Coordinates of C-alpha atoms in Angstrom, one line a residue:
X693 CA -95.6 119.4 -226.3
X694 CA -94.1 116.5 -224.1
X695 CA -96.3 114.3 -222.6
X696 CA -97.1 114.3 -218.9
X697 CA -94.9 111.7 -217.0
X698 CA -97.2 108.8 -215.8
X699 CA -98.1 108.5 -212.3
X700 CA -97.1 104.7 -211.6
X701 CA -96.8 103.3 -207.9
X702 CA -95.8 99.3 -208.2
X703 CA -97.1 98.6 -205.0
X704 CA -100.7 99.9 -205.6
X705 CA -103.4 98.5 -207.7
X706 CA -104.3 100.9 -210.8
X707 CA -107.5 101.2 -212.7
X708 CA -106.2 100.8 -216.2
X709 CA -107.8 101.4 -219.5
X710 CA -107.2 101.1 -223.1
X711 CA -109.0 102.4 -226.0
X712 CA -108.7 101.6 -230.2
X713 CA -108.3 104.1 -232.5
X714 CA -111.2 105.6 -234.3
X715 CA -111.4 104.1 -237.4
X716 CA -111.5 100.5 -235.6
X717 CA -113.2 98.0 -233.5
X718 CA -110.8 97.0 -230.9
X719 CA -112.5 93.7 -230.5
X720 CA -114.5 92.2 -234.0
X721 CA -115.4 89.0 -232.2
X722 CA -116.1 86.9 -229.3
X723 CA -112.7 85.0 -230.6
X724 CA -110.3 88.3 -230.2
X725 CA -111.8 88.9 -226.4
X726 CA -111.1 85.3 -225.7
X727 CA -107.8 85.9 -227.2
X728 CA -106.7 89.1 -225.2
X729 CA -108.2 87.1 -221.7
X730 CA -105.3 84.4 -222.5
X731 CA -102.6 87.1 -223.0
X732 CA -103.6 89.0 -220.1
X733 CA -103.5 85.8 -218.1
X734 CA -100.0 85.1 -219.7
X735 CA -98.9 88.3 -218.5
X736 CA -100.1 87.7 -215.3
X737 CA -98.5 84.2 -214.8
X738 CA -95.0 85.6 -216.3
X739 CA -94.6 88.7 -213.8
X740 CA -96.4 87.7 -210.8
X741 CA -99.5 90.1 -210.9
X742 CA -103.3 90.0 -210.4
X743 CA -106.2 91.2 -212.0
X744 CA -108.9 92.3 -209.3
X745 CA -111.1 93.4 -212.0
X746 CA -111.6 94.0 -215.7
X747 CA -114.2 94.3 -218.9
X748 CA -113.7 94.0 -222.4
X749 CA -116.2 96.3 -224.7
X750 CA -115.6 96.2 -228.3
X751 CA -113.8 99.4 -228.5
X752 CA -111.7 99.8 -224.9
X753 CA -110.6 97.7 -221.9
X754 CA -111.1 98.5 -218.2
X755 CA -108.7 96.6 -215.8
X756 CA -108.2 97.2 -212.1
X757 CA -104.6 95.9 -212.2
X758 CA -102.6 94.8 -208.6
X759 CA -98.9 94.9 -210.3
X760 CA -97.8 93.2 -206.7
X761 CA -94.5 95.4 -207.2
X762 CA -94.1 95.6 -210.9
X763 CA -94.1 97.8 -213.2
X764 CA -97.4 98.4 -215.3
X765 CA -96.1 100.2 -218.3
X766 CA -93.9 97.2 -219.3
X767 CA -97.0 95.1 -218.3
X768 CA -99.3 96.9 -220.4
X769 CA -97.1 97.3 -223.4
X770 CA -96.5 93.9 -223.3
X771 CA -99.6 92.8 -223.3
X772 CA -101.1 95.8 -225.8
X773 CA -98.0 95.1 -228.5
X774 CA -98.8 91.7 -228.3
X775 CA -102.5 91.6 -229.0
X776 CA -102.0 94.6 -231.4
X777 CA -99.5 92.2 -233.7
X778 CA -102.1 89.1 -233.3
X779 CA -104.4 91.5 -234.6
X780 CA -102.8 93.2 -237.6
X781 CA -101.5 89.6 -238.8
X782 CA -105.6 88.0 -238.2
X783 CA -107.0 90.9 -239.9
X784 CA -104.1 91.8 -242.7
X785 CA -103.6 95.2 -241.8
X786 CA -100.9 97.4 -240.3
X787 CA -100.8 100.1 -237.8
X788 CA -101.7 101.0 -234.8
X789 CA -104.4 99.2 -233.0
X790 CA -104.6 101.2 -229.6
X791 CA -105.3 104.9 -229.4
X792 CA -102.4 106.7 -227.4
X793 CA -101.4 105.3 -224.6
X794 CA -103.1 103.2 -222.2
X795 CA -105.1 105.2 -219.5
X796 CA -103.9 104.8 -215.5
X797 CA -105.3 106.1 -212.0
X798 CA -103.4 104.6 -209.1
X799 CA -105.8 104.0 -206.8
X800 CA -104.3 105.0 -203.5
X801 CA -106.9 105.2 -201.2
X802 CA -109.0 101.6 -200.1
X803 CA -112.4 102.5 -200.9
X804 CA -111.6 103.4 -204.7
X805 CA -110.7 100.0 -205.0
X806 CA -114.3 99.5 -204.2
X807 CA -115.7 102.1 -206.3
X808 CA -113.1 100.7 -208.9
X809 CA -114.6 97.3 -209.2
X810 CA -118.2 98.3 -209.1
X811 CA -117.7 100.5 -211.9
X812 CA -116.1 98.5 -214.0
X813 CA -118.5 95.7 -213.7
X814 CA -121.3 98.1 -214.4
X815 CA -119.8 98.8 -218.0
X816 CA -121.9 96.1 -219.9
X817 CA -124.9 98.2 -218.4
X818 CA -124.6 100.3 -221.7
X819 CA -125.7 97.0 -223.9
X820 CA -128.9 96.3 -225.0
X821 CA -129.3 92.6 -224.1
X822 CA -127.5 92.8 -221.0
X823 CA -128.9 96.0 -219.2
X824 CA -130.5 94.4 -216.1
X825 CA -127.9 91.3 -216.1
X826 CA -124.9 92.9 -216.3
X827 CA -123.7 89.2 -214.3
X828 CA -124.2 87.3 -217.6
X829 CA -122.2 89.2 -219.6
X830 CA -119.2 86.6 -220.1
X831 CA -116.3 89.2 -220.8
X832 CA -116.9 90.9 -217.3
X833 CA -115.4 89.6 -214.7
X834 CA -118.5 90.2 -212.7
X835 CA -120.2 87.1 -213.4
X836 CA -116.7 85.4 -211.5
X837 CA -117.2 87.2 -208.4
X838 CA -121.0 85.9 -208.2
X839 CA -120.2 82.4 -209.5
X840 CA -122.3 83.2 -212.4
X841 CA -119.3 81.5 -214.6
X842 CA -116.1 79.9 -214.1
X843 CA -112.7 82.1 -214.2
X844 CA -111.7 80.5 -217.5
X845 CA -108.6 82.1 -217.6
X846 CA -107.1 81.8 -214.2
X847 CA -107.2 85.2 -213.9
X848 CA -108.9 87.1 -211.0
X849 CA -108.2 87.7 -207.7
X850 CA -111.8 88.0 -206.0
X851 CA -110.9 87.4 -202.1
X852 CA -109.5 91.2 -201.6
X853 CA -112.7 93.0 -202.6
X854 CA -115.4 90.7 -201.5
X855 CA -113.7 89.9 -198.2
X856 CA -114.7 94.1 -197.5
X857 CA -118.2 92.8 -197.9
X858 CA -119.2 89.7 -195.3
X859 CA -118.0 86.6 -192.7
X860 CA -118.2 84.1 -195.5
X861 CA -118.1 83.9 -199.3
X862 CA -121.8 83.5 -200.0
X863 CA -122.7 86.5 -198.0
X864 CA -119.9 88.7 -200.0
X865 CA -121.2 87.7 -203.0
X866 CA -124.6 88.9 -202.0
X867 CA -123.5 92.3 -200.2
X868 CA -121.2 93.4 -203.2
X869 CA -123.9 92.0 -206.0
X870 CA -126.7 94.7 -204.2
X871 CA -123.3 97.1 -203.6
X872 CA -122.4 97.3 -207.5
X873 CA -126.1 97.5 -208.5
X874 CA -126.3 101.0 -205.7
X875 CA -123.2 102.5 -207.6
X876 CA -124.7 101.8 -211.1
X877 CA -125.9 105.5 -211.5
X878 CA -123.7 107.6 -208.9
X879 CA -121.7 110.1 -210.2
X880 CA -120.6 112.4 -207.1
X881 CA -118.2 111.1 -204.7
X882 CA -120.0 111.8 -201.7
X883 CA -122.6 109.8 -202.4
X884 CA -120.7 107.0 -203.3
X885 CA -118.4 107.1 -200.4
X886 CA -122.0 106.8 -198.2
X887 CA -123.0 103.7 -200.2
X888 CA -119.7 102.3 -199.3
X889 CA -120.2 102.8 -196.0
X890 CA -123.7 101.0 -195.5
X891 CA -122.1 98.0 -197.2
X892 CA -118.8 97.2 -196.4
X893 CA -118.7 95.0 -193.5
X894 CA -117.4 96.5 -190.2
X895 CA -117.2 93.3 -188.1
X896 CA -114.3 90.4 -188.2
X897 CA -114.0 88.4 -191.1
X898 CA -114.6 84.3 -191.3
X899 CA -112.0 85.0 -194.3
X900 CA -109.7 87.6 -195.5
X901 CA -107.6 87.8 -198.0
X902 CA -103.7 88.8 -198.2
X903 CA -102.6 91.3 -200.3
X904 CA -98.9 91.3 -200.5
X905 CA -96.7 93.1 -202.9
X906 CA -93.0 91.8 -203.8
X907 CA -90.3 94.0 -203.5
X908 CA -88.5 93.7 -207.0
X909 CA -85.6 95.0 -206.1
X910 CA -83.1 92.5 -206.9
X911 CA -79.5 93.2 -208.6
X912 CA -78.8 91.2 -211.8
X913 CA -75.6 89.8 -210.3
X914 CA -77.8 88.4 -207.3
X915 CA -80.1 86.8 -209.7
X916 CA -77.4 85.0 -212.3
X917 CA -75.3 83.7 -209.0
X918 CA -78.7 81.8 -207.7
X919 CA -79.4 80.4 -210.9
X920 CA -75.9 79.9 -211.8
X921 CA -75.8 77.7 -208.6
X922 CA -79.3 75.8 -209.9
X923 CA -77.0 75.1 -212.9
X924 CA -74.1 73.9 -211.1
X925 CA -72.0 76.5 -212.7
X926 CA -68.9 78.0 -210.7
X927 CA -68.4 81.0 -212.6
X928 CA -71.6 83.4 -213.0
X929 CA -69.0 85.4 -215.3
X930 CA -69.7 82.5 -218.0
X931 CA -73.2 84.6 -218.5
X932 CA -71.0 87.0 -220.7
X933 CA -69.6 84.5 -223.1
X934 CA -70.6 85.1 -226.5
X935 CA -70.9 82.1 -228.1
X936 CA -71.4 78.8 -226.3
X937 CA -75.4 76.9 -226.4
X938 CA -74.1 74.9 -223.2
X939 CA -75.2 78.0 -221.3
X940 CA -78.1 78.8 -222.8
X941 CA -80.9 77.6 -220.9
X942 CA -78.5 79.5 -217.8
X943 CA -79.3 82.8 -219.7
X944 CA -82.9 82.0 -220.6
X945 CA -83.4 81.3 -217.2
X946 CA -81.6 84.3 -215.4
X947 CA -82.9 86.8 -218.1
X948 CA -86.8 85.7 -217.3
X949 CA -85.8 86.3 -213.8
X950 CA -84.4 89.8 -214.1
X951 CA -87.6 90.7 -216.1
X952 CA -89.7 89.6 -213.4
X953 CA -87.9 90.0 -210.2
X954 CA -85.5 93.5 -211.1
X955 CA -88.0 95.6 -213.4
X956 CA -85.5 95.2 -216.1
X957 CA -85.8 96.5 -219.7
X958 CA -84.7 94.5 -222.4
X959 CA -82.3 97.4 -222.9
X960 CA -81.0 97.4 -219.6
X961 CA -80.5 93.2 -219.3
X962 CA -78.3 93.9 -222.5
X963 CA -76.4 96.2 -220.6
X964 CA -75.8 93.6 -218.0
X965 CA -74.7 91.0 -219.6
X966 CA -73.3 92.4 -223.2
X967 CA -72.8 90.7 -226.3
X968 CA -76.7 90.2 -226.6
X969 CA -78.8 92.1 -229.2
X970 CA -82.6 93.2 -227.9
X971 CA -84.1 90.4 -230.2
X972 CA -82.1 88.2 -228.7
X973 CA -82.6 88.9 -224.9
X974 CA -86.7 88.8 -226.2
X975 CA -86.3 85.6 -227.2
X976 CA -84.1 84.0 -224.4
X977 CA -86.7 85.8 -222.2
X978 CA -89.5 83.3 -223.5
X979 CA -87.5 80.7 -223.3
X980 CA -86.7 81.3 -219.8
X981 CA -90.2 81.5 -218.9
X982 CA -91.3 78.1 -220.5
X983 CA -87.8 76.3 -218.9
X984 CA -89.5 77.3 -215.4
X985 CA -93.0 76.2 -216.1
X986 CA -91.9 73.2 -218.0
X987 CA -88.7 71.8 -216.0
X988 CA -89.0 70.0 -212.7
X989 CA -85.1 71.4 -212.6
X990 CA -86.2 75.1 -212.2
X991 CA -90.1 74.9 -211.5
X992 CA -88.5 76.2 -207.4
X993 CA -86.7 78.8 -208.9
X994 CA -89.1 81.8 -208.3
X995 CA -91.4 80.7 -206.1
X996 CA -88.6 80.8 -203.9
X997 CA -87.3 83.8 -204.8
X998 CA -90.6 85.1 -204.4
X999 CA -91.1 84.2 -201.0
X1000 CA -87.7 86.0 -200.0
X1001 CA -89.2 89.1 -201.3
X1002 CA -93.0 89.3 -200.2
X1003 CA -94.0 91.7 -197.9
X1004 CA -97.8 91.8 -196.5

């Protein structure tokens, strides 16, 4: 039987979770959270997304992912195929690490992303030592929001739910902190939409944060003629040329960019440029991505392509 096509919507944020297989804990240590935190903060720096909220249990993953315009499922399987070969290669095993594939809901109307958040941090809940202080429990992103411990990782995006929840910081934290212990135990919908109510705040905000999205819509060509001008190069054609390592930072760069800014496969960059094998356009990708962190040269690139295509 086929399987049923995924419901994705780039400019929504999605509550997405992953599971291991049976035979296997997904997580064996403190050491292989930590691990999965830096990759999903990796992910999050390379394609320009945020985490609103997530968990990490030792068998599965919750995430309330904003892809800010990109797509998830090369987000996720990025992120799953490369914790899934750290993990095989630590433990001396092969196989699959993750059960099917990863689980999505778009979450498409505002309160869910309420209901979302409080439901994730309520996971920990289940464990024994952190029942009643679901805040302390360090792979939660819970204890962020209520600056019970630093965000490590540089990952979450806290302003967009608790600015639903009070004039200033300090008081959000406090509404959504007595708001996620009211949803730890509702199940009907009704009822939770009623709790919502009482607690988000109604009146105008000291704060507020902007949720934008980026519109990758961006055609290869348009991509390798900017860079090609950062590079001082006349002919974006030279992209195509087989063999020649004075371009090569020119196609690390513009393939990184079609990755994050076009929604482009590896598959479909080689189609683009030609003469490019899928392991190669993987690795010219990475390099790409540490020239523009690394290089005062091309640090401007994408933010200011970015900017160009933002929309609140």
């Amino acid at each position: 039987m086929p399987r049923t096509a995924r419901r994705k919507d780039p400019e929504l944020p999605h509550h997405v979770m992953c599971r291991s297989i049976s035979e296997i804990r997904l997580f064996r240590n403190d050491n292989d959270k930590i691990k999965y935190l830096q990759l999903m903060a990796l992910y999050c720096q390379k394609f320009e997304c945020k985490v609103l909220a997530y968990c990490l249990m030792d068998t599965h993953v919750h995430i309330q992912l904003d892809p800010k315009g990109y797509d998830i499922s090369k987000f996720m399987h990025g992120l799953n195929l490369c914790y899934a070969q750290y993990y095989n290669r630590k433990y001396r095993r092969h196989g699959h690490v993750f059960q099917n594939r990863f689980l999505n809901k778009v979450i498409d109307v505002d309160e869910y992303n309420l209901a979302v958040s409080a439901y994730i941090h309520n996971n920990p809940k289940d464990l024994s030592d952190y029942y009643d202080r679901i805040d302390e429990y360090y792979f939660s992103s819970y204890g962020i929001y209520l600056d019970k411990h630093p965000d490590d990782f540089g990952l979450i995006d806290t302003d967009f739910i608790l600015s639903q929840f009070g004039k200033s910081p300090k008081l959000a934290q406090k509404v959504y902190a007595e708001f996620v212990t009211s949803c730890n135990k509702v199940i009907q919908k009704e009822k939770l939409f009623d709790i919502i109510e009482k607690f988000v705040s109604t009146e105008p905000y000291e704060y507020r944060s902007e949720r934008y999205i980026y519109y990758r819509e961006l055609k290869a060509n348009q991509v390798i003629e900017i860079v090609a001008k950062t590079f001082n190069i006349n002919n974006p054609e030279f992209i195509k040329i087989k063999y020649s390592h004075s371009i090569t930072d020119f196609k690390a760069v513009s393939i990184f960019l079609m990755r994050c800014l076009c929604n482009y496969s590896y598959k479909e960059i080689c189609k683009e440029i030609g003469n490019l094998t899928l392991s190669q356009v993987a690795k010219l990708n990475r390099k790409g991505f540490e020239l523009i962190q690394s290089d005062p040269k091309y640090q401007s690139l994408l933010p200011d392509l970015l900017e160009k295509i933002k929309v609140a």
